[in-house]
Amino acid sequence: MPRRGLQAWVVRIGVVLVAVCSGLSLLYVFACSPRSDDGLAPLPRVNAPTGKEGYQALLQEREEQHRHYISSLQKQISQLKEALEQRSEQLRSMKDSLKLAVGTPPSGPPGGEAGRSRVDLQEFFHSQLARAEVHEGTKLPSEYALVPFETFTLHKVYQLETGLTRHPEEKPVRKDRRDELTETLETALQALNSPWEGGDPAHRRVYSPGDFIEGISRMEKDKGTLYELTFKGDRSREFRRLVFFRPFGPLMKVASETVHTANMLINIVVPLARRVEKFRHFMRNFREVCIRQDRRIHLTVVYFGKDQIKEVKGILDKTSKEMNFRNFTLIQLNEEFSRGRGLDVGARAWRRGNVLLFFCDVDIYFSAEFLNSCRLNAQPGKKVFYPVLFSQYNPHVIYGHNSAIPPIEKQLVIDKDAGFWRDFGFGMTCQYRSDFINIGGFDVDIKGWGGEDVHLYRKYLHSHLLVVRAPTRGLFHLWHEKRCSDELPPEQYKMCMQSKAMNEASHGQLGMLFFRREVEAHLHKQRHQSPDRKS
Ligand SMILES: *[C@@H]1O[C@H](CO)[C@@H](O)[C@H](O)[C@H]1NC(C)=O
């Protein structure tokens, strides 16, 4: 009985299989058999060979398309594989470091003690990131509480705290520093090249270290280190920005964005009274950098008094005519010079919506790269940029009184004999007009020079806006003689002289001047001794 039942069952299954097969073949006949000519839309009809040749051409074209598709799929697969390997590697190293940190044996049960500590640790890292000044500014009591950034490129670090070497710029000498920056750059490149970084995979380019422009980083000693890296984008005037945080643990990616700067106009506001020669020099740089290279600039000059205003107007008109440049405004005020008042009037004079402002003086020299830093480090409602400029020493001291002083472009090098990071200056800044208005602008009661800039800077520190302060490669304060007036009271006169000394030359060079007699005597003696030595 069970045997006959089995046979019947097998027969029934057989019948069903046959039925299914014939159904499938019928379906195939209906759905997949070649259609009549009318159904073949892409077949060339007019002026084209019909029949066999036409089909062959069509087939060839199809084959070509499929080959392209396959190769693009293969490319994507290999990218995915690579990314998977990197991820597994990261995961492995993270697991290992976690095990080390937690101290459990490597074969601990998953999801147990180790799993819980891992989750705890992840949570801790995220809480450190949330506490750090990354997404939003922290209210700071004073300028002393701010942690400045360092700037780095592929080979150099630009630092305010110069340590043993005293170099304002150097190749990172310490191995831990080198490794840290290399790892961050590599992680950034991996992120940029990973297949899930958006964009059309067929048209994506591969990012290499050569695309890295510069980065800034700063460590909050109880939280971790923040990195912001800028790369060239896919088009000109486009940049890729990546933000990482290292909470004394593995790097965490915080943000990745594309910044389009093509429409970011900068309004450069320059307050001025007399100093026409300085202004002429300023405009020479302005022509080259702003008009020839950058081409997204407006210039607002706020002139105090009537003295020499004709010359200033003449310089502006000449530039306008020769360069076909109309983006400037000259405002004249019949008042006593006040830098804060000038900048305030200049900033408010703009009536065409929001704009990025750059407050600048005539004795400042900047590069086209600086203008991009300005665009990348200021963001309305979020960030203001307070670059630390490189202050040039007296060129007569740097290059010696007698030898020829090189042209200004050649003088602008960052090294310890040429100048120093002016970390006490807050006058040059990039911020959006909306932020400037919202914070209340300058305190216009302050007359003359000094004080007004620190006042504005402090207002930003007290606010929720992020203040980005970093040594900036393309921004120089040119040396000019500082006069300490005889009318100053003794205490102020002393302070003025100290400041003058600091701007004049490096400690070493001032020493050479101070000990000049000894140095000359030494040279004299050597000259007399040298014939003896030679014989
Ligand atoms: C002049 O200003 C306009 C916007 O007002 C801007 O589009 C243009 O690029 C500027 N030209 C130059 C040479 O900077």
Coordinates of C-alpha atoms in Angstrom, one line a residue, residues 71-355:
S71 CA 33.4 47.2 -17.4
S72 CA 31.7 49.9 -15.4
L73 CA 30.2 47.3 -13.2
Q74 CA 33.5 45.6 -12.8
K75 CA 35.1 48.9 -11.8
Q76 CA 32.4 49.4 -9.2
I77 CA 32.8 45.9 -7.9
S78 CA 36.5 46.3 -7.4
Q79 CA 36.0 49.7 -5.7
L80 CA 33.5 48.1 -3.4
K81 CA 35.8 45.2 -2.6
E82 CA 38.6 47.6 -1.8
A83 CA 36.4 49.6 0.4
L84 CA 35.1 46.5 2.1
E85 CA 38.7 45.4 2.8
Q86 CA 39.5 48.8 4.3
R87 CA 36.4 48.8 6.4
S88 CA 37.2 45.3 7.7
E89 CA 40.7 46.4 8.4
Q90 CA 39.5 49.4 10.3
L91 CA 37.0 47.3 12.2
R92 CA 39.7 44.8 13.0
S93 CA 42.1 47.4 14.3
M94 CA 39.4 49.1 16.2
K95 CA 38.4 45.8 17.8
D96 CA 42.0 45.1 18.7
S97 CA 42.4 48.5 20.2
L98 CA 39.2 48.1 22.1
K99 CA 40.2 44.8 23.5
L100 CA 43.5 46.3 24.5
A101 CA 41.7 49.2 26.1
V102 CA 39.2 47.0 27.9
G103 CA 41.8 44.3 28.8
T104 CA 39.6 41.3 27.9
P105 CA 41.2 38.3 26.2
P106 CA 40.9 38.3 22.4
S107 CA 38.5 35.3 22.4
G108 CA 35.9 36.9 24.6
P109 CA 32.3 36.0 23.9
P110 CA 30.6 38.5 21.5
G111 CA 28.0 40.7 22.9
G112 CA 29.2 40.0 26.4
E113 CA 31.3 42.2 28.6
A114 CA 33.5 43.3 25.6
G115 CA 30.5 44.1 23.4
R116 CA 29.0 46.3 26.1
S117 CA 32.3 48.1 26.8
R118 CA 32.6 48.7 23.0
V119 CA 29.2 50.3 22.9
D120 CA 30.1 52.4 26.0
L121 CA 33.3 53.5 24.4
Q122 CA 31.5 54.5 21.2
E123 CA 29.1 56.5 23.2
F124 CA 31.9 58.1 25.1
F125 CA 33.6 59.1 21.8
H126 CA 30.4 60.6 20.5
S127 CA 29.9 62.6 23.7
Q128 CA 33.4 64.0 23.5
L129 CA 32.6 65.1 20.0
A130 CA 29.4 66.7 21.2
R131 CA 31.2 68.6 23.9
A132 CA 34.0 69.9 21.7
E133 CA 33.7 73.1 19.8
V134 CA 32.9 71.6 16.4
H135 CA 29.4 72.3 15.2
E136 CA 28.7 75.4 17.2
G137 CA 30.8 78.0 19.0
T138 CA 31.2 77.9 22.8
K139 CA 30.9 81.1 24.7
L140 CA 34.4 82.1 25.7
P141 CA 35.2 84.6 28.5
S142 CA 38.1 86.2 26.7
E143 CA 40.7 86.0 23.9
Y144 CA 42.9 84.0 26.2
A145 CA 40.4 81.1 26.3
L146 CA 40.4 80.6 22.6
V147 CA 42.2 77.5 21.2
P148 CA 43.8 78.6 17.9
F149 CA 44.2 76.2 15.0
E150 CA 47.5 75.2 13.3
T151 CA 47.6 75.2 9.5
F152 CA 49.2 72.3 7.6
T153 CA 49.9 71.4 4.0
L154 CA 51.4 68.3 2.5
H155 CA 54.9 69.0 3.8
K156 CA 54.6 71.9 6.2
V157 CA 53.1 72.9 9.5
Y158 CA 52.4 76.6 10.3
Q159 CA 52.3 77.0 14.1
L160 CA 51.9 79.7 16.7
E161 CA 53.7 77.7 19.4
T162 CA 57.1 77.1 17.9
G163 CA 58.9 75.0 20.5
L164 CA 62.6 74.3 20.4
T165 CA 63.1 75.1 16.8
R166 CA 61.3 78.5 16.9
H167 CA 60.3 78.1 13.3
P168 CA 56.9 79.7 12.4
E169 CA 56.9 77.2 9.6
E170 CA 58.5 73.8 9.4
K171 CA 58.3 70.2 8.3
P172 CA 56.8 68.4 11.3
V173 CA 59.8 67.3 13.2
R174 CA 58.1 65.0 15.7
K175 CA 57.2 61.6 14.5
D176 CA 53.9 61.5 16.4
R177 CA 52.8 64.7 14.7
R178 CA 53.9 63.5 11.3
D179 CA 52.0 60.2 11.7
E180 CA 48.9 61.9 13.0
L181 CA 48.7 64.2 10.0
T182 CA 49.5 61.5 7.5
E183 CA 46.9 59.2 8.9
T184 CA 44.3 62.0 8.8
L185 CA 45.1 62.8 5.2
E186 CA 45.0 59.2 4.2
T187 CA 41.6 58.7 5.9
A188 CA 40.3 61.8 4.1
L189 CA 41.5 60.5 0.7
Q190 CA 39.9 57.1 1.4
A191 CA 36.6 58.9 2.2
L192 CA 36.8 61.0 -0.9
N193 CA 37.5 57.9 -3.1
S194 CA 35.0 55.6 -1.5
P195 CA 32.2 54.5 -3.8
W196 CA 29.4 55.7 -1.5
E197 CA 30.7 59.3 -1.6
G198 CA 28.0 60.3 -4.0
G199 CA 28.3 61.4 -7.6
D200 CA 28.1 59.4 -10.8
P201 CA 30.6 56.5 -10.4
A202 CA 31.4 56.4 -14.1
H203 CA 32.6 60.1 -14.1
R204 CA 34.2 60.3 -10.7
R205 CA 37.8 61.2 -10.5
V206 CA 40.3 59.7 -8.1
Y207 CA 41.6 62.1 -5.5
S208 CA 45.3 62.0 -4.7
P209 CA 47.5 63.9 -2.2
G210 CA 48.2 66.5 -4.9
D211 CA 44.6 67.6 -4.6
F212 CA 45.1 68.5 -0.9
I213 CA 45.3 72.3 -0.5
E214 CA 45.6 72.8 3.2
G215 CA 44.1 71.7 6.5
I216 CA 43.6 73.3 9.9
S217 CA 43.6 71.4 13.2
R218 CA 43.4 72.1 16.9
M219 CA 43.3 70.1 20.0
E220 CA 41.1 70.7 23.0
K221 CA 43.1 68.9 25.6
D222 CA 40.2 67.3 27.4
K223 CA 38.2 66.3 24.4
G224 CA 40.2 65.6 21.3
T225 CA 41.5 67.0 18.0
L226 CA 39.5 68.6 15.2
Y227 CA 40.7 68.6 11.6
E228 CA 39.3 70.4 8.6
L229 CA 40.8 69.5 5.3
T230 CA 40.3 71.3 2.0
F231 CA 40.8 69.7 -1.4
K232 CA 40.4 70.9 -4.9
G233 CA 36.9 70.2 -6.2
D234 CA 35.8 68.7 -9.5
R235 CA 35.5 72.2 -11.1
S236 CA 37.5 75.4 -10.7
R237 CA 36.2 77.5 -7.8
E238 CA 34.9 74.4 -6.2
F239 CA 36.3 72.8 -3.1
R240 CA 35.8 69.6 -1.1
R241 CA 35.9 70.0 2.7
L242 CA 36.2 67.1 5.1
V243 CA 35.9 67.4 8.9
F244 CA 37.3 64.8 11.3
F245 CA 37.4 64.5 15.0
R246 CA 39.9 62.4 16.9
P247 CA 38.6 61.9 20.5
F248 CA 41.9 60.4 21.7
G249 CA 40.7 57.3 19.9
P250 CA 40.1 56.4 16.2
L251 CA 39.3 59.2 13.8
M252 CA 35.6 60.0 13.3
K253 CA 34.3 61.6 10.1
V254 CA 32.1 64.5 11.1
A255 CA 31.3 66.1 7.7
S256 CA 32.0 66.0 4.0
E257 CA 30.8 68.7 1.7
T258 CA 31.4 70.4 -1.6
V259 CA 31.7 74.2 -1.4
H260 CA 31.0 76.3 -4.5
T261 CA 32.7 79.6 -4.3
A262 CA 32.0 80.9 -7.8
N263 CA 29.3 83.3 -6.5
M264 CA 30.9 84.3 -3.2
L265 CA 31.7 87.9 -3.7
I266 CA 34.0 89.5 -1.1
N267 CA 33.6 93.1 -0.2
I268 CA 37.0 94.4 1.0
V269 CA 36.6 97.4 3.3
V270 CA 39.6 99.6 3.7
P271 CA 39.5 102.7 6.0
L272 CA 42.0 105.3 5.0
A273 CA 43.3 108.8 5.9
R274 CA 46.2 110.3 3.8
R275 CA 48.9 107.6 3.3
V276 CA 48.4 107.8 -0.4
E277 CA 51.8 106.1 -1.2
K278 CA 50.7 103.1 0.9
F279 CA 47.4 103.1 -1.0
R280 CA 49.2 103.1 -4.3
H281 CA 51.1 99.9 -3.3
F282 CA 47.9 98.3 -2.0
M283 CA 46.2 98.9 -5.3
R284 CA 49.1 97.3 -7.2
N285 CA 48.5 94.1 -5.3
F286 CA 44.7 94.5 -5.6
R287 CA 45.0 94.7 -9.4
E288 CA 47.0 91.5 -9.7
V289 CA 45.2 89.4 -7.0
C290 CA 41.6 90.7 -7.0
I291 CA 41.0 91.9 -10.6
R292 CA 43.3 89.7 -12.6
Q293 CA 43.2 86.5 -10.6
D294 CA 40.1 86.3 -8.4
R295 CA 37.5 88.4 -10.2
R296 CA 34.8 88.1 -7.4
I297 CA 35.6 91.3 -5.5
H298 CA 34.1 94.6 -4.5
L299 CA 36.3 97.3 -2.9
T300 CA 34.9 99.8 -0.4
V301 CA 37.4 102.6 0.6
V302 CA 36.3 104.8 3.4
Y303 CA 38.3 108.0 3.3
F304 CA 38.6 110.5 6.2
G305 CA 39.1 114.1 5.5
K306 CA 39.6 116.1 2.3
D307 CA 43.4 116.0 2.3
Q308 CA 44.7 114.1 -0.7
I309 CA 41.3 112.7 -1.6
K310 CA 41.9 113.8 -5.2
E311 CA 45.0 111.5 -5.4
V312 CA 43.0 108.6 -4.0
K313 CA 40.2 109.2 -6.5
G314 CA 42.7 109.4 -9.2
I315 CA 44.3 106.0 -8.3
L316 CA 40.8 104.4 -8.3
D317 CA 39.8 105.9 -11.6
K318 CA 43.0 104.9 -13.3
T319 CA 42.5 101.3 -12.1
S320 CA 38.9 101.4 -13.2
K321 CA 39.8 102.6 -16.7
E322 CA 42.8 100.4 -17.2
M323 CA 41.4 97.2 -15.9
N324 CA 37.7 97.8 -16.8
F325 CA 36.8 97.3 -13.2
R326 CA 33.7 99.0 -11.7
N327 CA 33.3 97.2 -8.4
F328 CA 34.3 99.9 -6.1
T329 CA 32.8 102.4 -3.8
L330 CA 34.6 105.5 -2.3
I331 CA 33.0 107.0 0.8
Q332 CA 34.3 110.2 2.1
L333 CA 33.8 111.2 5.8
N334 CA 34.6 114.7 7.1
E335 CA 35.6 113.4 10.5
E336 CA 38.6 112.7 12.6
F337 CA 40.0 109.3 11.6
S338 CA 38.6 106.3 13.5
R339 CA 39.3 102.8 12.1
G340 CA 36.2 101.3 13.8
R341 CA 33.9 104.0 12.4
G342 CA 35.3 103.7 8.9
L343 CA 34.8 99.9 8.8
D344 CA 31.3 100.3 10.3
V345 CA 30.3 102.8 7.7
G346 CA 31.9 100.7 4.9
A347 CA 30.1 97.5 6.0
R348 CA 26.7 99.1 6.3
A349 CA 27.0 101.0 3.0
W350 CA 26.5 97.7 1.1
R351 CA 22.8 97.4 0.2
R352 CA 22.6 94.4 -2.1
G353 CA 21.7 91.6 0.4
N354 CA 24.3 89.7 2.5
V355 CA 27.9 89.8 1.5

